[in-house]
XYZ file of N, CA and C in Angstrom:
849
model
N -47.008 113.872 -0.264
C -48.291 113.389 -0.799
C -49.034 112.601 0.275
N -50.293 112.927 0.495
C -51.088 112.237 1.496
C -51.719 110.984 0.909
N -51.886 109.968 1.766
C -52.523 108.735 1.330
C -53.992 108.683 1.723
N -54.479 109.694 2.410
C -55.882 109.709 2.799
C -56.728 109.818 1.537
N -57.552 108.796 1.291
C -58.268 108.753 0.019
C -59.587 108.021 0.169
N -60.595 108.506 -0.545
C -61.888 107.834 -0.597
C -62.077 107.160 -1.951
N -60.977 106.896 -2.628
C -61.012 106.336 -3.969
C -61.775 105.013 -4.008
N -62.616 104.828 -5.003
C -63.346 103.587 -5.196
C -62.519 102.680 -6.094
N -62.324 101.444 -5.683
C -61.496 100.526 -6.447
C -62.103 100.218 -7.806
N -61.229 99.993 -8.798
C -61.688 99.611 -10.131
C -61.599 98.103 -10.326
N -61.133 97.376 -9.324
C -61.019 95.927 -9.445
C -62.396 95.296 -9.312
N -62.588 94.149 -9.969
C -63.890 93.494 -9.916
C -63.878 92.255 -9.030
N -62.805 92.056 -8.283
C -62.738 90.950 -7.340
C -62.355 91.491 -5.967
N -62.915 90.881 -4.942
C -62.580 91.241 -3.568
C -61.659 90.166 -3.016
N -60.504 90.570 -2.520
C -59.498 89.632 -2.035
C -59.663 89.408 -0.536
N -60.139 88.216 -0.176
C -60.249 87.850 1.226
C -59.107 86.929 1.647
N -58.097 86.786 0.799
C -56.985 85.899 1.099
C -56.209 86.354 2.318
N -55.722 85.370 3.092
C -54.924 85.704 4.277
C -53.592 86.321 3.878
N -53.094 85.974 2.739
C -51.836 86.534 2.252
C -51.331 85.721 1.071
N -50.887 86.409 0.020
C -50.883 87.857 -0.137
C -52.297 88.447 -0.044
N -52.382 89.491 0.734
C -53.671 90.106 1.022
C -53.834 91.413 0.261
N -54.993 92.011 0.406
C -55.283 93.269 -0.277
C -54.349 94.375 0.201
N -53.869 95.157 -0.736
C -53.060 96.334 -0.446
C -53.933 97.560 -0.685
N -53.877 98.562 0.183
C -54.729 99.745 0.001
C -54.618 100.331 -1.402
N -55.752 100.732 -1.952
C -55.796 101.264 -3.310
C -54.863 102.468 -3.479
N -54.802 103.326 -2.472
C -53.942 104.506 -2.560
C -52.475 104.120 -2.662
N -52.091 103.033 -1.991
C -50.715 102.541 -2.080
C -50.430 102.022 -3.480
N -51.373 101.298 -4.047
C -51.201 100.774 -5.407
C -51.077 101.915 -6.414
N -51.879 102.957 -6.222
C -51.807 104.115 -7.115
C -50.449 104.805 -7.009
N -49.965 104.951 -5.795
C -48.661 105.592 -5.589
C -47.546 104.755 -6.226
N -47.588 103.457 -6.028
C -46.584 102.572 -6.626
C -46.644 102.638 -8.146
N -47.855 102.761 -8.677
C -48.033 102.887 -10.126
C -47.397 104.179 -10.636
N -47.634 105.267 -9.928
C -47.088 106.569 -10.332
C -45.560 106.576 -10.319
N -44.976 105.849 -9.391
C -43.522 105.878 -9.216
C -42.823 104.660 -9.806
N -43.562 103.870 -10.583
C -43.005 102.603 -11.057
C -41.819 102.800 -11.996
N -41.952 103.670 -12.968
C -40.881 103.858 -13.951
C -39.705 104.632 -13.379
N -39.997 105.536 -12.446
C -38.904 106.298 -11.836
C -39.237 106.646 -10.399
N -38.418 106.164 -9.478
C -38.547 106.610 -8.098
C -38.160 108.083 -8.067
N -38.976 108.947 -7.459
C -38.787 110.399 -7.555
C -37.344 110.863 -7.343
N -36.852 111.574 -8.355
C -35.532 112.176 -8.278
C -34.365 111.251 -8.510
N -34.646 109.960 -8.776
C -33.547 108.999 -8.907
C -33.154 108.720 -10.350
N -34.106 108.935 -11.289
C -33.830 108.616 -12.684
C -33.846 107.132 -12.980
N -34.390 106.338 -12.057
C -34.377 104.885 -12.218
C -35.571 104.287 -11.476
N -36.014 103.127 -11.939
C -37.106 102.440 -11.258
C -36.589 101.785 -9.980
N -37.447 101.695 -8.985
C -37.071 101.008 -7.753
C -36.708 99.551 -8.028
N -37.299 98.963 -9.065
C -36.990 97.581 -9.417
C -35.552 97.419 -9.889
N -34.958 98.494 -10.377
C -33.593 98.450 -10.900
C -32.569 99.033 -9.930
N -33.032 99.572 -8.838
C -32.168 100.357 -7.960
C -31.200 99.485 -7.161
N -29.963 99.926 -7.063
C -28.958 99.226 -6.268
C -29.292 99.322 -4.786
N -29.108 98.212 -4.095
C -29.334 98.218 -2.648
C -28.227 98.963 -1.907
N -27.172 99.357 -2.638
C -26.095 100.148 -2.031
C -26.257 101.647 -2.308
N -27.320 102.004 -2.996
C -27.492 103.401 -3.403
C -27.989 104.265 -2.249
N -27.754 105.565 -2.390
C -28.211 106.533 -1.393
C -29.735 106.563 -1.336
N -30.380 106.460 -2.510
C -31.846 106.511 -2.551
C -32.451 105.334 -1.795
N -31.891 104.137 -2.002
C -32.455 102.987 -1.292
C -32.170 103.066 0.200
N -30.992 103.557 0.567
C -30.684 103.715 1.994
C -31.723 104.607 2.664
N -32.151 105.638 1.949
C -33.175 106.535 2.484
C -34.503 105.806 2.643
N -34.865 104.984 1.640
C -36.102 104.206 1.713
C -36.046 103.240 2.892
N -34.935 102.540 3.035
C -34.785 101.565 4.115
C -34.866 102.234 5.483
N -34.166 103.332 5.639
C -34.172 104.041 6.923
C -35.553 104.594 7.258
N -36.243 105.103 6.231
C -37.587 105.634 6.448
C -38.551 104.522 6.832
N -38.417 103.370 6.176
C -39.276 102.228 6.488
C -39.090 101.793 7.932
N -37.844 101.702 8.362
C -37.586 101.322 9.755
C -38.145 102.365 10.721
N -37.946 103.625 10.421
C -38.439 104.697 11.292
C -39.958 104.627 11.430
N -40.643 104.447 10.306
C -42.102 104.360 10.327
C -42.568 103.147 11.125
N -41.901 102.016 10.919
C -42.284 100.804 11.640
C -42.096 100.988 13.140
N -40.994 101.580 13.525
C -40.748 101.830 14.947
C -41.833 102.729 15.537
N -42.231 103.733 14.788
C -43.253 104.656 15.278
C -44.613 103.975 15.384
N -45.010 103.261 14.341
C -46.352 102.674 14.318
C -46.491 101.487 15.272
N -45.390 100.743 15.495
C -45.435 99.593 16.400
C -44.959 99.938 17.807
N -44.469 101.166 17.994
C -43.903 101.577 19.292
C -42.816 100.599 19.739
N -41.858 100.374 18.851
C -40.771 99.432 19.119
C -39.762 100.071 20.071
N -39.470 99.430 21.184
C -38.495 99.994 22.133
C -37.096 100.094 21.520
N -36.300 101.005 22.041
C -34.969 101.258 21.494
C -34.033 100.069 21.614
N -34.285 99.179 22.572
C -33.368 98.050 22.764
C -33.583 96.923 21.758
N -34.484 97.134 20.806
C -34.743 96.138 19.770
C -34.136 96.569 18.441
N -33.588 95.590 17.724
C -33.067 95.802 16.377
C -34.124 95.365 15.371
N -34.277 96.135 14.296
C -35.212 95.783 13.225
C -34.409 95.268 12.036
N -34.691 94.033 11.623
C -33.987 93.408 10.509
C -34.958 93.167 9.364
N -34.517 93.449 8.144
C -35.318 93.217 6.941
C -34.696 92.025 6.219
N -35.364 90.878 6.311
C -34.787 89.616 5.864
C -35.606 88.992 4.745
N -35.117 87.854 4.263
C -35.807 87.075 3.244
C -36.063 85.670 3.787
N -36.731 84.849 2.997
C -37.006 83.490 3.436
C -38.373 83.303 4.052
N -39.143 84.389 4.152
C -40.478 84.288 4.715
C -40.451 84.027 6.214
N -41.624 84.064 6.811
C -41.717 83.703 8.227
C -41.249 82.269 8.430
N -41.454 81.427 7.417
C -41.012 80.036 7.505
C -39.506 79.948 7.688
N -38.765 80.854 7.073
C -37.323 80.884 7.279
C -36.963 81.141 8.728
N -37.805 81.912 9.419
C -37.545 82.210 10.823
C -37.807 81.008 11.731
N -38.529 80.011 11.219
C -38.727 78.798 12.007
C -37.381 78.144 12.325
N -36.414 78.299 11.403
C -35.046 77.825 11.643
C -34.189 78.894 12.299
N -34.339 80.135 11.829
C -33.480 81.220 12.313
C -33.642 81.467 13.811
N -34.852 81.325 14.318
C -35.086 81.581 15.743
C -34.244 80.648 16.622
N -34.354 79.319 16.482
C -33.515 78.467 17.338
C -32.027 78.607 17.052
N -31.650 78.827 15.799
C -30.236 78.969 15.468
C -29.616 80.188 16.142
N -30.384 81.254 16.273
C -29.863 82.488 16.867
C -30.092 82.596 18.367
N -31.139 81.970 18.868
C -31.522 82.191 20.259
C -31.262 81.009 21.182
N -30.844 79.882 20.632
C -30.594 78.702 21.467
C -29.525 78.976 22.510
N -28.423 79.608 22.090
C -27.291 79.869 22.975
C -26.843 78.543 23.597
N -26.730 78.466 24.900
C -26.289 77.218 25.539
C -27.456 76.447 26.149
N -28.678 76.826 25.774
C -29.862 76.162 26.316
C -30.113 74.839 25.587
N -30.735 73.906 26.294
C -31.001 72.589 25.725
C -32.370 72.494 25.066
N -33.299 73.364 25.473
C -34.667 73.223 24.972
C -35.345 74.574 24.857
N -36.477 74.565 24.158
C -37.317 75.753 24.012
C -38.767 75.345 24.195
N -39.570 76.239 24.747
C -41.001 75.998 24.935
C -41.768 76.433 23.689
N -42.747 75.616 23.286
C -43.593 75.952 22.141
C -45.056 75.750 22.514
N -45.879 76.756 22.201
C -47.330 76.661 22.360
C -47.918 76.364 20.982
N -48.406 75.154 20.790
C -48.918 74.734 19.485
C -50.423 74.955 19.443
N -50.849 75.963 18.677
C -52.270 76.306 18.604
C -52.829 76.191 17.186
N -52.023 75.703 16.257
C -52.478 75.596 14.882
C -51.358 75.192 13.951
N -51.626 75.320 12.666
C -50.705 74.834 11.641
C -49.349 75.519 11.681
N -49.334 76.853 11.838
C -48.064 77.581 11.725
C -47.149 77.336 12.909
N -47.684 77.324 14.115
C -46.839 77.019 15.271
C -46.391 75.566 15.243
N -47.230 74.679 14.707
C -46.848 73.276 14.573
C -45.683 73.115 13.604
N -45.757 73.803 12.465
C -44.668 73.736 11.491
C -43.385 74.326 12.059
N -43.514 75.400 12.811
C -42.343 76.027 13.404
C -41.660 75.088 14.390
N -42.449 74.432 15.232
C -41.885 73.500 16.209
C -41.205 72.329 15.518
N -41.823 71.826 14.460
C -41.238 70.705 13.723
C -39.886 71.089 13.139
N -39.793 72.278 12.576
C -38.523 72.742 12.013
C -37.483 72.944 13.114
N -37.909 73.463 14.232
C -36.981 73.755 15.330
C -36.364 72.497 15.923
N -37.045 71.351 15.791
C -36.503 70.105 16.350
C -35.174 69.717 15.717
N -34.837 70.301 14.577
C -33.538 70.032 13.955
C -32.393 70.640 14.758
N -32.718 71.632 15.599
C -31.674 72.413 16.254
C -31.761 72.427 17.779
N -32.929 72.100 18.324
C -33.118 72.225 19.767
C -34.233 71.286 20.209
N -34.177 70.840 21.446
C -35.253 70.019 21.988
C -36.483 70.895 22.228
N -37.639 70.336 21.920
C -38.891 71.087 22.022
C -39.713 70.593 23.203
N -40.143 71.529 24.022
C -41.070 71.229 25.101
C -42.434 71.812 24.745
N -43.428 70.949 24.569
C -44.791 71.418 24.321
C -45.392 71.856 25.658
N -45.724 73.114 25.777
C -46.232 73.607 27.065
C -47.624 73.061 27.374
N -48.289 72.543 26.360
C -49.522 71.779 26.549
C -49.620 70.813 25.373
N -50.292 69.684 25.530
C -50.387 68.724 24.433
C -51.123 69.342 23.246
N -50.544 69.275 22.044
C -51.256 69.784 20.858
C -52.608 69.096 20.724
N -53.647 69.873 20.543
C -55.002 69.345 20.549
C -55.680 69.577 19.205
N -55.759 68.531 18.385
C -56.458 68.624 17.108
C -57.875 68.128 17.291
N -58.868 68.763 16.653
C -58.706 69.980 15.852
C -58.425 71.183 16.752
N -57.646 72.112 16.206
C -57.287 73.295 16.978
C -58.495 74.233 17.054
N -59.060 74.368 18.244
C -60.257 75.205 18.383
C -60.135 76.230 19.502
N -59.134 76.078 20.364
C -59.016 77.006 21.489
C -57.596 76.996 22.026
N -57.304 77.921 22.926
C -56.019 77.970 23.618
C -56.257 77.508 25.052
N -55.609 76.443 25.501
C -55.815 75.977 26.878
C -55.504 77.068 27.894
N -56.223 77.038 29.000
C -55.978 78.006 30.062
C -54.504 77.969 30.459
N -53.920 79.147 30.574
C -52.472 79.216 30.782
C -52.041 78.618 32.121
N -52.951 78.513 33.053
C -52.608 77.914 34.347
C -52.244 76.441 34.212
N -52.635 75.825 33.088
C -52.343 74.406 32.864
C -51.056 74.183 32.065
N -50.431 75.259 31.601
C -49.225 75.116 30.783
C -48.062 74.609 31.637
N -47.210 73.808 31.009
C -46.003 73.303 31.660
C -44.796 74.045 31.073
N -44.465 75.168 31.666
C -43.363 75.994 31.170
C -42.054 75.593 31.836
N -40.996 75.642 31.048
C -39.665 75.305 31.544
C -38.921 76.593 31.907
N -38.574 76.792 33.168
C -37.869 78.020 33.555
C -36.466 78.131 32.967
N -35.964 77.022 32.410
C -34.627 77.024 31.800
C -34.691 77.057 30.273
N -35.873 77.264 29.712
C -36.024 77.257 28.254
C -35.304 78.440 27.622
N -34.866 78.244 26.377
C -34.220 79.337 25.637
C -35.225 80.437 25.333
N -36.473 80.047 25.088
C -37.541 80.996 24.775
C -38.877 80.274 24.803
N -39.954 81.035 24.823
C -41.315 80.507 24.700
C -41.905 81.054 23.406
N -42.217 80.147 22.496
C -42.669 80.516 21.151
C -44.189 80.392 21.045
N -44.802 81.390 20.401
C -46.230 81.294 20.103
C -46.530 82.012 18.793
N -47.580 81.591 18.122
C -48.069 82.267 16.918
C -49.252 83.129 17.343
N -49.103 84.443 17.206
C -50.117 85.363 17.727
C -51.482 85.157 17.084
N -51.497 84.731 15.817
C -52.769 84.510 15.126
C -52.589 83.403 14.095
N -53.320 82.318 14.270
C -53.254 81.180 13.347
C -54.303 81.370 12.256
N -53.861 81.760 11.061
C -54.821 82.068 9.998
C -55.609 80.850 9.540
N -54.983 79.682 9.537
C -55.660 78.490 9.017
C -56.750 78.018 9.971
N -56.466 78.064 11.268
C -57.421 77.554 12.244
C -58.203 78.648 12.964
N -57.854 79.912 12.710
C -58.638 81.015 13.255
C -58.498 81.211 14.745
N -57.318 80.915 15.281
C -57.099 81.065 16.719
C -56.120 82.201 16.965
N -56.543 83.195 17.729
C -55.707 84.350 18.020
C -55.532 84.506 19.527
N -54.301 84.761 19.942
C -54.047 85.055 21.348
C -54.633 86.430 21.680
N -55.494 86.531 22.683
C -56.028 87.847 23.060
C -54.948 88.746 23.652
N -53.929 88.115 24.241
C -52.764 88.838 24.758
C -51.591 87.869 24.781
N -50.406 88.406 24.955
C -49.220 87.555 24.974
C -49.233 86.641 26.194
N -48.646 85.445 26.068
C -48.539 84.565 27.235
C -47.673 85.192 28.327
N -47.853 84.709 29.537
C -46.982 85.114 30.640
C -45.663 84.352 30.526
N -44.597 84.962 30.995
C -43.301 84.295 30.965
C -42.809 84.083 32.392
N -41.851 83.160 32.545
C -41.314 82.879 33.876
C -39.795 82.973 33.855
N -39.242 83.460 34.943
C -37.787 83.494 35.144
C -37.031 84.134 33.988
N -37.632 85.144 33.379
C -36.924 85.866 32.331
C -36.831 85.162 30.999
N -37.556 84.060 30.822
C -37.558 83.377 29.520
C -38.212 84.300 28.494
N -37.508 84.663 27.418
C -38.082 85.606 26.451
C -39.171 84.972 25.590
N -40.162 85.759 25.251
C -41.202 85.325 24.327
C -40.736 85.536 22.895
N -41.157 84.642 22.014
C -40.942 84.794 20.573
C -42.303 84.708 19.906
N -42.659 85.716 19.111
C -43.995 85.780 18.515
C -43.940 85.870 17.000
N -44.724 85.014 16.350
C -44.990 85.143 14.919
C -46.244 86.004 14.792
N -46.069 87.221 14.282
C -47.188 88.167 14.182
C -47.562 88.442 12.723
N -47.245 87.498 11.841
C -47.426 87.725 10.405
C -48.811 88.232 10.047
N -49.844 87.658 10.658
C -51.203 87.941 10.194
C -51.985 88.927 11.048
N -51.405 89.406 12.148
C -52.144 90.425 12.908
C -51.285 91.618 13.306
N -50.101 91.733 12.730
C -49.254 92.882 13.029
C -49.956 94.172 12.600
N -49.955 95.154 13.469
C -50.580 96.458 13.251
C -52.094 96.398 13.039
N -52.707 95.275 13.408
C -54.171 95.238 13.432
C -54.685 95.765 14.766
N -53.774 95.851 15.725
C -54.064 96.365 17.056
C -52.721 96.684 17.709
N -52.697 97.462 18.782
C -51.430 97.749 19.461
C -50.776 96.468 19.972
N -49.455 96.457 19.983
C -48.693 95.281 20.415
C -47.698 95.701 21.489
N -47.628 94.925 22.562
C -46.673 95.203 23.635
C -45.447 94.310 23.485
N -44.273 94.923 23.492
C -43.024 94.169 23.393
C -42.542 93.676 24.751
N -43.286 93.943 25.786
C -42.886 93.517 27.126
C -42.660 92.008 27.164
N -41.548 91.590 27.706
C -41.147 90.185 27.873
C -40.792 89.485 26.563
N -40.842 90.180 25.455
C -40.508 89.556 24.176
C -39.012 89.665 23.883
N -38.491 88.612 23.278
C -37.114 88.624 22.817
C -37.025 88.786 21.319
N -38.021 88.258 20.608
C -38.050 88.368 19.147
C -39.493 88.354 18.664
N -39.745 89.157 17.651
C -41.065 89.267 17.027
C -40.829 89.317 15.526
N -41.563 88.504 14.765
C -41.306 88.476 13.326
C -42.591 88.260 12.544
N -42.520 88.569 11.259
C -43.667 88.327 10.393
C -43.357 88.615 8.943
N -43.968 87.851 8.062
C -43.912 88.156 6.642
C -44.788 89.364 6.360
N -44.420 90.146 5.361
C -45.151 91.395 5.100
C -46.372 91.216 4.206
N -46.545 90.029 3.615
C -47.573 89.862 2.590
C -48.999 89.830 3.134
N -49.163 89.828 4.434
C -50.504 89.794 5.005
C -50.994 91.191 5.402
N -50.192 91.918 6.180
C -50.633 93.221 6.691
C -49.734 94.383 6.319
N -48.547 94.108 5.783
C -47.568 95.177 5.606
C -47.075 95.342 4.182
N -47.743 94.725 3.208
C -47.303 94.952 1.838
C -47.289 93.719 0.974
N -46.198 93.554 0.227
C -46.081 92.486 -0.759
C -45.249 91.329 -0.213
N -45.312 90.206 -0.918
C -44.513 89.042 -0.549
C -43.033 89.306 -0.823
N -42.181 88.539 -0.145
C -40.751 88.619 -0.398
C -39.948 89.284 0.694
N -40.598 89.733 1.756
C -39.907 90.426 2.840
C -40.386 89.879 4.184
N -39.435 89.661 5.066
C -39.739 89.268 6.441
C -39.123 90.280 7.384
N -39.920 90.811 8.276
C -39.412 91.750 9.270
C -39.221 91.003 10.585
N -38.005 91.045 11.104
C -37.679 90.383 12.364
C -37.156 91.428 13.343
N -37.777 91.500 14.496
C -37.449 92.499 15.514
C -36.886 91.750 16.717
N -35.614 91.995 17.035
C -34.910 91.192 18.034
C -34.293 92.080 19.112
N -34.418 91.652 20.339
C -33.769 92.361 21.436
C -32.251 92.227 21.300
N -31.560 93.322 21.347
C -30.130 93.315 21.018
C -29.288 92.451 21.957
N -29.681 92.355 23.210
C -28.871 91.557 24.137
C -28.947 90.063 23.840
N -29.872 89.661 22.958
C -29.984 88.254 22.565
C -29.227 87.955 21.275
N -28.690 88.975 20.648
C -27.982 88.814 19.380
C -26.495 88.586 19.639
N -25.916 87.652 18.873
C -24.475 87.437 18.956
C -24.065 86.085 19.490
N -25.034 85.227 19.801
C -24.729 83.885 20.295
C -25.273 82.815 19.357
N -25.271 83.119 18.068
C -25.831 82.208 17.083
C -25.004 80.927 16.948
N -25.662 79.880 16.486
C -24.972 78.615 16.196
C -23.945 78.868 15.102
N -22.750 78.272 15.187
C -21.706 78.542 14.186
C -22.084 78.159 12.763
N -23.068 77.282 12.590
C -23.486 76.876 11.247
C -24.683 77.680 10.733
N -25.053 78.731 11.435
C -26.167 79.572 10.993
C -25.840 80.219 9.649
N -26.697 80.056 8.632
C -26.449 80.718 7.342
C -26.344 82.232 7.510
N -25.474 82.845 6.727
C -25.225 84.283 6.860
C -26.501 85.101 6.749
N -27.401 84.715 5.836
C -28.613 85.514 5.620
C -29.612 85.374 6.765
N -29.411 84.395 7.656
C -30.256 84.232 8.837
C -29.512 84.596 10.117
N -28.298 85.066 9.988
C -27.466 85.400 11.139
C -27.804 86.816 11.608
N -28.493 86.919 12.736
C -28.959 88.223 13.195
C -27.806 89.196 13.433
N -26.702 88.718 13.998
C -25.566 89.604 14.274
C -24.977 90.152 12.983
N -24.840 89.290 11.996
C -24.272 89.721 10.719
C -25.206 90.688 10.005
N -26.497 90.372 10.000
C -27.450 91.249 9.327
C -27.579 92.589 10.058
N -27.477 92.583 11.374
C -27.508 93.834 12.130
C -26.288 94.679 11.795
N -25.126 94.062 11.754
C -23.885 94.785 11.456
C -23.952 95.457 10.098
N -24.600 94.795 9.138
C -24.669 95.309 7.767
C -25.999 96.007 7.478
N -26.753 96.334 8.507
C -28.018 97.063 8.370
C -28.935 96.413 7.322
N -29.012 95.097 7.373
C -29.906 94.291 6.521
C -29.517 94.272 5.048
N -28.319 94.775 4.707
C -27.880 94.734 3.307
C -26.563 93.978 3.182
N -26.401 92.916 3.978
C -25.252 92.024 3.804
C -25.292 91.419 2.409
N -26.509 91.025 2.004
C -26.767 90.577 0.631
C -27.838 91.497 0.044
N -28.236 91.241 -1.194
C -29.269 92.074 -1.816
C -30.615 91.804 -1.151
N -31.197 92.771 -0.486
C -32.497 92.572 0.151
C -33.630 92.661 -0.871
N -34.845 92.474 -0.395
C -36.027 92.588 -1.253
C -36.368 94.069 -1.420
N -35.636 94.715 -2.315
C -35.702 96.170 -2.461
C -37.129 96.653 -2.708
N -37.805 96.066 -3.690
C -39.136 96.567 -4.033
C -40.151 96.279 -2.926
N -40.040 95.128 -2.288
C -40.964 94.812 -1.196
C -40.776 95.758 -0.020
N -39.537 96.157 0.245
C -39.285 97.138 1.307
C -39.928 98.477 0.948
N -39.808 98.858 -0.310
C -40.437 100.096 -0.789
C -41.957 100.043 -0.605
N -42.577 98.922 -0.971
C -44.029 98.789 -0.811
C -44.414 98.855 0.668
N -43.634 98.232 1.527
C -43.907 98.307 2.961
C -43.806 99.742 3.457
N -42.868 100.488 2.936
C -42.764 101.914 3.279
C -44.061 102.637 2.922
N -44.583 102.385 1.728
C -45.824 103.040 1.308
C -46.998 102.630 2.198
N -47.063 101.346 2.547
C -48.147 100.875 3.415
C -48.062 101.539 4.790
N -46.865 101.651 5.329
C -46.698 102.294 6.633
C -47.058 103.773 6.582
N -46.743 104.434 5.487
C -47.144 105.832 5.323
C -48.660 105.943 5.257
N -49.289 104.988 4.578
C -50.754 104.971 4.490
C -51.366 104.758 5.875
N -50.807 103.835 6.647
C -51.295 103.598 8.008
C -51.175 104.864 8.843
N -50.021 105.510 8.769
C -49.802 106.759 9.508
C -50.817 107.821 9.106
N -51.018 108.004 7.804
C -51.904 109.056 7.315
C -53.377 108.763 7.580
N -53.691 107.519 7.895
C -55.076 107.156 8.171
C -55.326 106.866 9.650
N -54.521 107.462 10.503
C -54.807 107.411 11.935
C -53.988 106.438 12.748
N -53.126 105.646 12.096
C -52.260 104.742 12.838
C -52.945 103.477 13.311
N -52.245 102.740 14.177
C -52.707 101.420 14.591
C -54.016 101.481 15.368
N -54.244 102.521 16.142
C -55.501 102.608 16.895
C -56.696 102.764 15.969
N -56.499 103.507 14.885
C -57.559 103.646 13.894
C -57.829 102.313 13.206
N -56.770 101.568 12.898
C -56.947 100.255 12.278
C -57.683 99.308 13.217
N -57.370 99.369 14.489
C -58.067 98.520 15.452
C -59.557 98.841 15.470
N -59.907 100.117 15.449
C -61.314 100.504 15.448
C -62.019 99.993 14.199
N -61.353 100.108 13.042
C -61.945 99.597 11.800
C -62.163 98.089 11.895
N -61.172 97.378 12.432
C -61.281 95.929 12.548
C -62.418 95.533 13.477
N -62.607 96.287 14.543
C -63.691 95.986 15.476
C -65.051 96.177 14.819
N -65.175 97.202 13.985
C -66.426 97.428 13.253
C -66.691 96.274 12.297
N -65.660 95.847 11.565
C -65.823 94.741 10.620
C -66.151 93.442 11.342
N -65.533 93.257 12.521
C -65.809 92.055 13.298
C -67.282 92.007 13.696
N -67.862 93.149 14.055
C -69.274 93.198 14.440
C -70.170 92.888 13.248
N -69.723 93.306 12.044
C -70.494 92.986 10.840
C -70.562 91.476 10.630
N -69.433 90.797 10.960
C -69.371 89.356 10.726
C -70.303 88.579 11.631
């Protein structure tokens, strides 16, 4: 079934929320059609076991589509987690600290600020530039104070509250991996994984419904987690169990699958970028 549709919405409100955000009408129609029974399963996706063959197919298809649409390199693992992007504020330092004493953080708004505050429970934080309120711009990178011994350099690709978006990823030094929160601009334009160690985002903004967090981690960085890392945030454990160590957000994964199919059928990420550029000019 194709998702290419010129259907006119029957809703009487326009959702401009950053998240949960609008889901394509064709995706909503498809979810409606399959609500009582996922095709051929005899059961609703809401009732489906996460150990079932049908769900395994949905999960594998979702990962395949995401890899294709984001051009994810083979050396990265895709994890389907819970706890929101906020959960990753803890999971990132717990999994990536290793034997490092500190991590670099670029504070450009509310979300990166909250992430840094949470990370201070587990690792020393180096602000690569002094946080500047009100957040209105990103300081020139030549002025950043980066630590060549940092565990990682963290940035939020797009700050929804303050409206600050990185035009491109920061530069890294001495192999320090980048960590990006891409919750609000994932698949709005092409993304380069070059120099990145981890990329994550909640799906409720660009990839579907609330309740699912997608975390993409370079495999060589997995396996050195803090011994007190909770199992559901343990990248090595979740990788070993293909994201079903515990019951995942089954229905949210299904919705993300439908959204990714819709993106594919409507021209992919380059088409979405063109649409966004047109809307930006309207603004």
